[in-house]
Amino acid sequence: MMKSVIIASLACSAAAFAPASNGRASTSLEASAKSKALPWLPNPSNLDGRIGANGFDPLGISEYFPVDYLVESEIKHGRVCMMAWAGYVAVDLGARIYPLPESMQGVTSATAHDPAVAFGSMGNMFIWIALFEMVGWIGLSQTLQGSGREPGDFGWGKQFMGKTQAEIDTMKLKELTNGRAAMLAFAGVVTQSVLYDKGFPYF
């Protein structure tokens, strides 16, 4: 019963913004549109035309937050996790920055937290993260205010994007895809290293 009420409410909302002459056809089209990624759910129309979207929004988050904000968030977390995965594995393969404090001798990525806190490294890290977040917020606020800045665009690396729009869209999709994989991979590598208490490849 509740599902029927929700669907009816959404249909009425869509009809309210449609021209009177074709309101019935528009409502019918909305009701029949299904998500490409999750065909048993309605298509999240706010994501239409977005690179890499594929209609995946099972919680309907795009109905409550600006899509540019969500895209910026996904790109940022994808970039962070691509670097985080590489850094996590590099440390467990023996990579170090010298001179190395005595308290950090012999630590792994999984055990580095407590020695880093004791040494004071976490305070420095917090300051750098705060600075990056402030710079990121300036860019995001420009996007949300309609400046024309695309989510995630800080003006770096554009020479690698390609010349045609098709090439640019392909590179954007590659970054999104690799970022999504990295978010899953980083969660997996941390979990695996803690569960098995072994170095790379963590089993």
mmCIF file of C-alpha atoms in Angstrom:
data_model
loop_
_atom_site.group_PDB
_atom_site.id
_atom_site.type_symbol
_atom_site.label_atom_id
_atom_site.label_comp_id
_atom_site.label_asym_id
_atom_site.label_seq_id
_atom_site.Cartn_x
_atom_site.Cartn_y
_atom_site.Cartn_z
ATOM 1 C CA MET A 1 0.000 0.000 0.000
ATOM 2 C CA MET A 2 2.781 2.412 0.957
ATOM 3 C CA LYS A 3 4.604 1.647 -2.295
ATOM 4 C CA SER A 4 1.485 2.510 -4.289
ATOM 5 C CA VAL A 5 1.110 5.820 -2.434
ATOM 6 C CA ILE A 6 4.739 6.759 -3.100
ATOM 7 C CA ILE A 7 4.472 5.920 -6.797
ATOM 8 C CA ALA A 8 1.245 7.900 -7.088
ATOM 9 C CA SER A 9 2.831 10.888 -5.349
ATOM 10 C CA LEU A 10 5.817 10.845 -7.695
ATOM 11 C CA ALA A 11 3.541 10.599 -10.719
ATOM 12 C CA CYS A 12 1.503 13.589 -9.523
ATOM 13 C CA SER A 13 4.674 15.610 -8.929
ATOM 14 C CA ALA A 14 5.889 14.868 -12.443
ATOM 15 C CA ALA A 15 2.506 15.779 -13.940
ATOM 16 C CA ALA A 16 2.435 19.067 -12.056
ATOM 17 C CA PHE A 17 5.442 20.338 -14.016
ATOM 18 C CA ALA A 18 4.350 18.958 -17.390
ATOM 19 C CA PRO A 19 2.336 20.868 -20.016
ATOM 20 C CA ALA A 20 -1.398 20.186 -19.819
ATOM 21 C CA SER A 21 -1.540 18.958 -23.409
ATOM 22 C CA ASN A 22 0.852 16.057 -22.917
ATOM 23 C CA GLY A 23 0.825 15.507 -19.135
ATOM 24 C CA ARG A 24 -0.570 11.994 -19.494
ATOM 25 C CA ALA A 25 2.106 10.930 -21.990
ATOM 26 C CA SER A 26 4.912 12.423 -19.854
ATOM 27 C CA THR A 27 3.671 10.661 -16.728
ATOM 28 C CA SER A 28 3.455 7.374 -18.608
ATOM 29 C CA LEU A 29 7.003 7.780 -19.914
ATOM 30 C CA GLU A 30 8.348 8.519 -16.423
ATOM 31 C CA ALA A 31 6.582 5.490 -14.981
ATOM 32 C CA SER A 32 7.975 3.171 -17.654
ATOM 33 C CA ALA A 33 11.583 4.428 -17.488
ATOM 34 C CA LYS A 34 13.789 1.970 -15.622
ATOM 35 C CA SER A 35 17.334 2.205 -14.358
ATOM 36 C CA LYS A 36 19.922 0.735 -16.709
ATOM 37 C CA ALA A 37 22.020 -0.554 -13.803
ATOM 38 C CA LEU A 38 19.080 -1.728 -11.667
ATOM 39 C CA PRO A 39 16.209 -2.457 -14.071
ATOM 40 C CA TRP A 40 13.758 -3.258 -11.258
ATOM 41 C CA LEU A 41 14.014 0.347 -10.003
ATOM 42 C CA PRO A 42 12.873 3.618 -11.593
ATOM 43 C CA ASN A 43 15.458 5.547 -13.582
ATOM 44 C CA PRO A 44 17.009 8.398 -11.544
ATOM 45 C CA SER A 45 16.351 11.135 -14.096
ATOM 46 C CA ASN A 46 18.669 13.615 -12.345
ATOM 47 C CA LEU A 47 21.592 11.469 -13.493
ATOM 48 C CA ASP A 48 20.590 11.413 -17.166
ATOM 49 C CA GLY A 49 23.473 12.491 -19.377
ATOM 50 C CA ARG A 50 26.071 12.107 -16.642
ATOM 51 C CA ILE A 51 29.208 10.207 -17.606
ATOM 52 C CA GLY A 52 29.376 6.811 -15.911
ATOM 53 C CA ALA A 53 25.995 7.148 -14.200
ATOM 54 C CA ASN A 54 24.134 4.187 -15.800
ATOM 55 C CA GLY A 55 21.118 4.965 -13.636
ATOM 56 C CA PHE A 56 22.708 3.653 -10.428
ATOM 57 C CA ASP A 57 21.116 5.402 -7.469
ATOM 58 C CA PRO A 58 19.243 2.764 -5.448
ATOM 59 C CA LEU A 59 18.811 5.080 -2.436
ATOM 60 C CA GLY A 60 17.589 8.025 -4.499
ATOM 61 C CA ILE A 61 20.337 10.285 -3.145
ATOM 62 C CA SER A 62 20.341 12.384 -6.320
ATOM 63 C CA GLU A 63 16.814 13.501 -5.439
ATOM 64 C CA TYR A 64 17.992 15.199 -2.244
ATOM 65 C CA PHE A 65 21.444 16.634 -3.014
ATOM 66 C CA PRO A 66 22.866 18.619 -5.951
ATOM 67 C CA VAL A 67 24.219 16.136 -8.486
ATOM 68 C CA ASP A 68 27.355 18.252 -9.027
ATOM 69 C CA TYR A 69 28.079 17.888 -5.307
ATOM 70 C CA LEU A 70 27.687 14.113 -5.525
ATOM 71 C CA VAL A 71 29.888 13.849 -8.622
ATOM 72 C CA GLU A 72 32.596 15.977 -6.991
ATOM 73 C CA SER A 73 32.466 13.732 -3.926
ATOM 74 C CA GLU A 74 32.765 10.551 -5.957
ATOM 75 C CA ILE A 75 35.684 11.867 -8.017
ATOM 76 C CA LYS A 76 37.500 13.093 -4.893
ATOM 77 C CA HIS A 77 37.099 9.842 -2.984
ATOM 78 C CA GLY A 78 38.093 7.842 -6.048
ATOM 79 C CA ARG A 79 41.293 9.863 -6.454
ATOM 80 C CA VAL A 80 42.109 9.570 -2.759
ATOM 81 C CA CYS A 81 41.615 5.803 -2.795
ATOM 82 C CA MET A 82 43.734 5.327 -5.911
ATOM 83 C CA MET A 83 46.625 7.001 -4.084
ATOM 84 C CA ALA A 84 45.762 5.317 -0.776
ATOM 85 C CA TRP A 85 45.827 1.813 -2.251
ATOM 86 C CA ALA A 86 49.174 2.444 -3.922
ATOM 87 C CA GLY A 87 50.627 3.954 -0.732
ATOM 88 C CA TYR A 88 49.285 1.198 1.523
ATOM 89 C CA VAL A 89 50.792 -1.531 -0.630
ATOM 90 C CA ALA A 90 54.053 0.372 -1.206
ATOM 91 C CA VAL A 91 54.699 0.601 2.549
ATOM 92 C CA ASP A 92 54.097 -3.118 2.976
ATOM 93 C CA LEU A 93 56.512 -3.786 0.118
ATOM 94 C CA GLY A 94 59.246 -1.872 1.971
ATOM 95 C CA ALA A 95 58.926 1.708 0.706
ATOM 96 C CA ARG A 96 60.069 4.246 3.310
ATOM 97 C CA ILE A 97 60.858 7.974 3.484
ATOM 98 C CA TYR A 98 64.123 8.555 5.313
ATOM 99 C CA PRO A 99 65.217 9.576 7.868
ATOM 100 C CA LEU A 100 62.791 7.220 9.565
ATOM 101 C CA PRO A 101 61.906 7.807 13.263
ATOM 102 C CA GLU A 102 62.901 4.959 15.537
ATOM 103 C CA SER A 103 59.288 4.528 16.666
ATOM 104 C CA MET A 104 58.271 3.831 13.067
ATOM 105 C CA GLN A 105 60.813 1.081 12.490
ATOM 106 C CA GLY A 106 59.266 -2.211 11.436
ATOM 107 C CA VAL A 107 55.688 -0.949 11.172
ATOM 108 C CA THR A 108 53.272 -2.050 8.488
ATOM 109 C CA SER A 109 50.443 -0.051 6.962
ATOM 110 C CA ALA A 110 48.004 -1.781 9.311
ATOM 111 C CA THR A 111 50.063 -1.098 12.461
ATOM 112 C CA ALA A 112 51.364 2.402 11.644
ATOM 113 C CA HIS A 113 48.528 4.338 13.278
ATOM 114 C CA ASP A 114 49.483 4.150 16.958
ATOM 115 C CA PRO A 115 53.231 4.849 16.441
ATOM 116 C CA ALA A 116 52.302 7.754 14.130
ATOM 117 C CA VAL A 117 50.004 9.224 16.793
ATOM 118 C CA ALA A 118 52.713 8.871 19.451
ATOM 119 C CA PHE A 119 55.268 10.552 17.201
ATOM 120 C CA GLY A 120 52.908 13.424 16.323
ATOM 121 C CA SER A 121 52.571 12.683 12.622
ATOM 122 C CA MET A 122 48.789 12.641 12.722
ATOM 123 C CA GLY A 123 48.613 16.310 13.725
ATOM 124 C CA ASN A 124 50.688 17.300 10.718
ATOM 125 C CA MET A 125 48.563 15.110 8.500
ATOM 126 C CA PHE A 126 45.389 16.734 9.794
ATOM 127 C CA ILE A 127 46.695 20.199 8.915
ATOM 128 C CA TRP A 128 47.538 19.168 5.349
ATOM 129 C CA ILE A 129 44.194 17.436 4.887
ATOM 130 C CA ALA A 130 42.394 20.545 6.187
ATOM 131 C CA LEU A 131 44.255 22.725 3.679
ATOM 132 C CA PHE A 132 43.358 20.427 0.785
ATOM 133 C CA GLU A 133 39.726 20.350 1.930
ATOM 134 C CA MET A 134 39.564 24.148 2.023
ATOM 135 C CA VAL A 135 40.946 24.419 -1.508
ATOM 136 C CA GLY A 136 38.520 21.733 -2.643
ATOM 137 C CA TRP A 137 35.575 23.546 -1.064
ATOM 138 C CA ILE A 138 36.441 26.742 -2.939
ATOM 139 C CA GLY A 139 36.255 24.832 -6.226
ATOM 140 C CA LEU A 140 33.055 23.035 -5.263
ATOM 141 C CA SER A 141 31.336 26.249 -4.134
ATOM 142 C CA GLN A 142 32.144 27.791 -7.523
ATOM 143 C CA THR A 143 30.521 24.821 -9.235
ATOM 144 C CA LEU A 144 27.391 24.989 -7.087
ATOM 145 C CA GLN A 145 27.089 28.720 -7.740
ATOM 146 C CA GLY A 146 26.962 28.148 -11.507
ATOM 147 C CA SER A 147 30.457 29.260 -12.489
ATOM 148 C CA GLY A 148 30.677 26.608 -15.208
ATOM 149 C CA ARG A 149 33.441 24.687 -13.440
ATOM 150 C CA GLU A 150 32.982 20.953 -13.872
ATOM 151 C CA PRO A 151 33.066 18.718 -10.766
ATOM 152 C CA GLY A 152 36.601 17.609 -9.958
ATOM 153 C CA ASP A 153 38.250 20.107 -12.303
ATOM 154 C CA PHE A 154 41.254 21.828 -10.723
ATOM 155 C CA GLY A 155 42.922 22.625 -14.037
ATOM 156 C CA TRP A 156 45.539 19.876 -13.746
ATOM 157 C CA GLY A 157 46.389 17.285 -16.378
ATOM 158 C CA LYS A 158 44.158 18.644 -19.117
ATOM 159 C CA GLN A 159 46.859 17.929 -21.673
ATOM 160 C CA PHE A 160 46.173 14.219 -21.159
ATOM 161 C CA MET A 161 42.412 14.477 -21.658
ATOM 162 C CA GLY A 162 42.417 14.359 -25.453
ATOM 163 C CA LYS A 163 41.328 16.848 -28.091
ATOM 164 C CA THR A 164 37.853 15.762 -29.139
ATOM 165 C CA GLN A 165 34.842 15.634 -26.830
ATOM 166 C CA ALA A 166 34.644 11.874 -27.317
ATOM 167 C CA GLU A 167 38.252 11.461 -26.145
ATOM 168 C CA ILE A 168 37.628 13.729 -23.154
ATOM 169 C CA ASP A 169 34.488 11.792 -22.166
ATOM 170 C CA THR A 170 36.423 8.523 -22.457
ATOM 171 C CA MET A 171 39.143 9.758 -20.102
ATOM 172 C CA LYS A 172 36.554 10.990 -17.616
ATOM 173 C CA LEU A 173 34.866 7.593 -17.658
ATOM 174 C CA LYS A 174 38.217 5.854 -17.141
ATOM 175 C CA GLU A 175 38.946 8.003 -14.086
ATOM 176 C CA LEU A 176 35.508 7.324 -12.623
ATOM 177 C CA THR A 177 35.778 3.592 -13.270
ATOM 178 C CA ASN A 178 39.253 3.308 -11.781
ATOM 179 C CA GLY A 179 38.233 5.471 -8.824
ATOM 180 C CA ARG A 180 35.251 3.228 -8.076
ATOM 181 C CA ALA A 181 37.462 0.150 -8.300
ATOM 182 C CA ALA A 182 40.020 1.812 -6.012
ATOM 183 C CA MET A 183 37.404 2.571 -3.338
ATOM 184 C CA LEU A 184 36.472 -1.096 -3.225
ATOM 185 C CA ALA A 185 40.113 -2.189 -3.480
ATOM 186 C CA PHE A 186 41.271 0.006 -0.602
ATOM 187 C CA ALA A 187 38.501 -1.250 1.660
ATOM 188 C CA GLY A 188 39.440 -4.784 0.680
ATOM 189 C CA VAL A 189 43.192 -4.408 1.164
ATOM 190 C CA VAL A 190 42.795 -2.875 4.642
ATOM 191 C CA THR A 191 40.355 -5.587 5.716
ATOM 192 C CA GLN A 192 42.499 -8.377 4.300
ATOM 193 C CA SER A 193 45.714 -7.120 5.900
ATOM 194 C CA VAL A 194 44.088 -6.839 9.334
ATOM 195 C CA LEU A 195 42.278 -10.175 9.170
ATOM 196 C CA TYR A 196 45.288 -12.196 8.040
ATOM 197 C CA ASP A 197 48.055 -10.062 9.588
ATOM 198 C CA LYS A 198 50.311 -10.668 6.590
ATOM 199 C CA GLY A 199 52.111 -8.468 4.114
ATOM 200 C CA PHE A 200 51.290 -8.050 0.462
ATOM 201 C CA PRO A 201 49.388 -9.838 -1.123
ATOM 202 C CA TYR A 202 47.787 -10.266 2.342
ATOM 203 C CA PHE A 203 47.015 -13.976 2.353
#
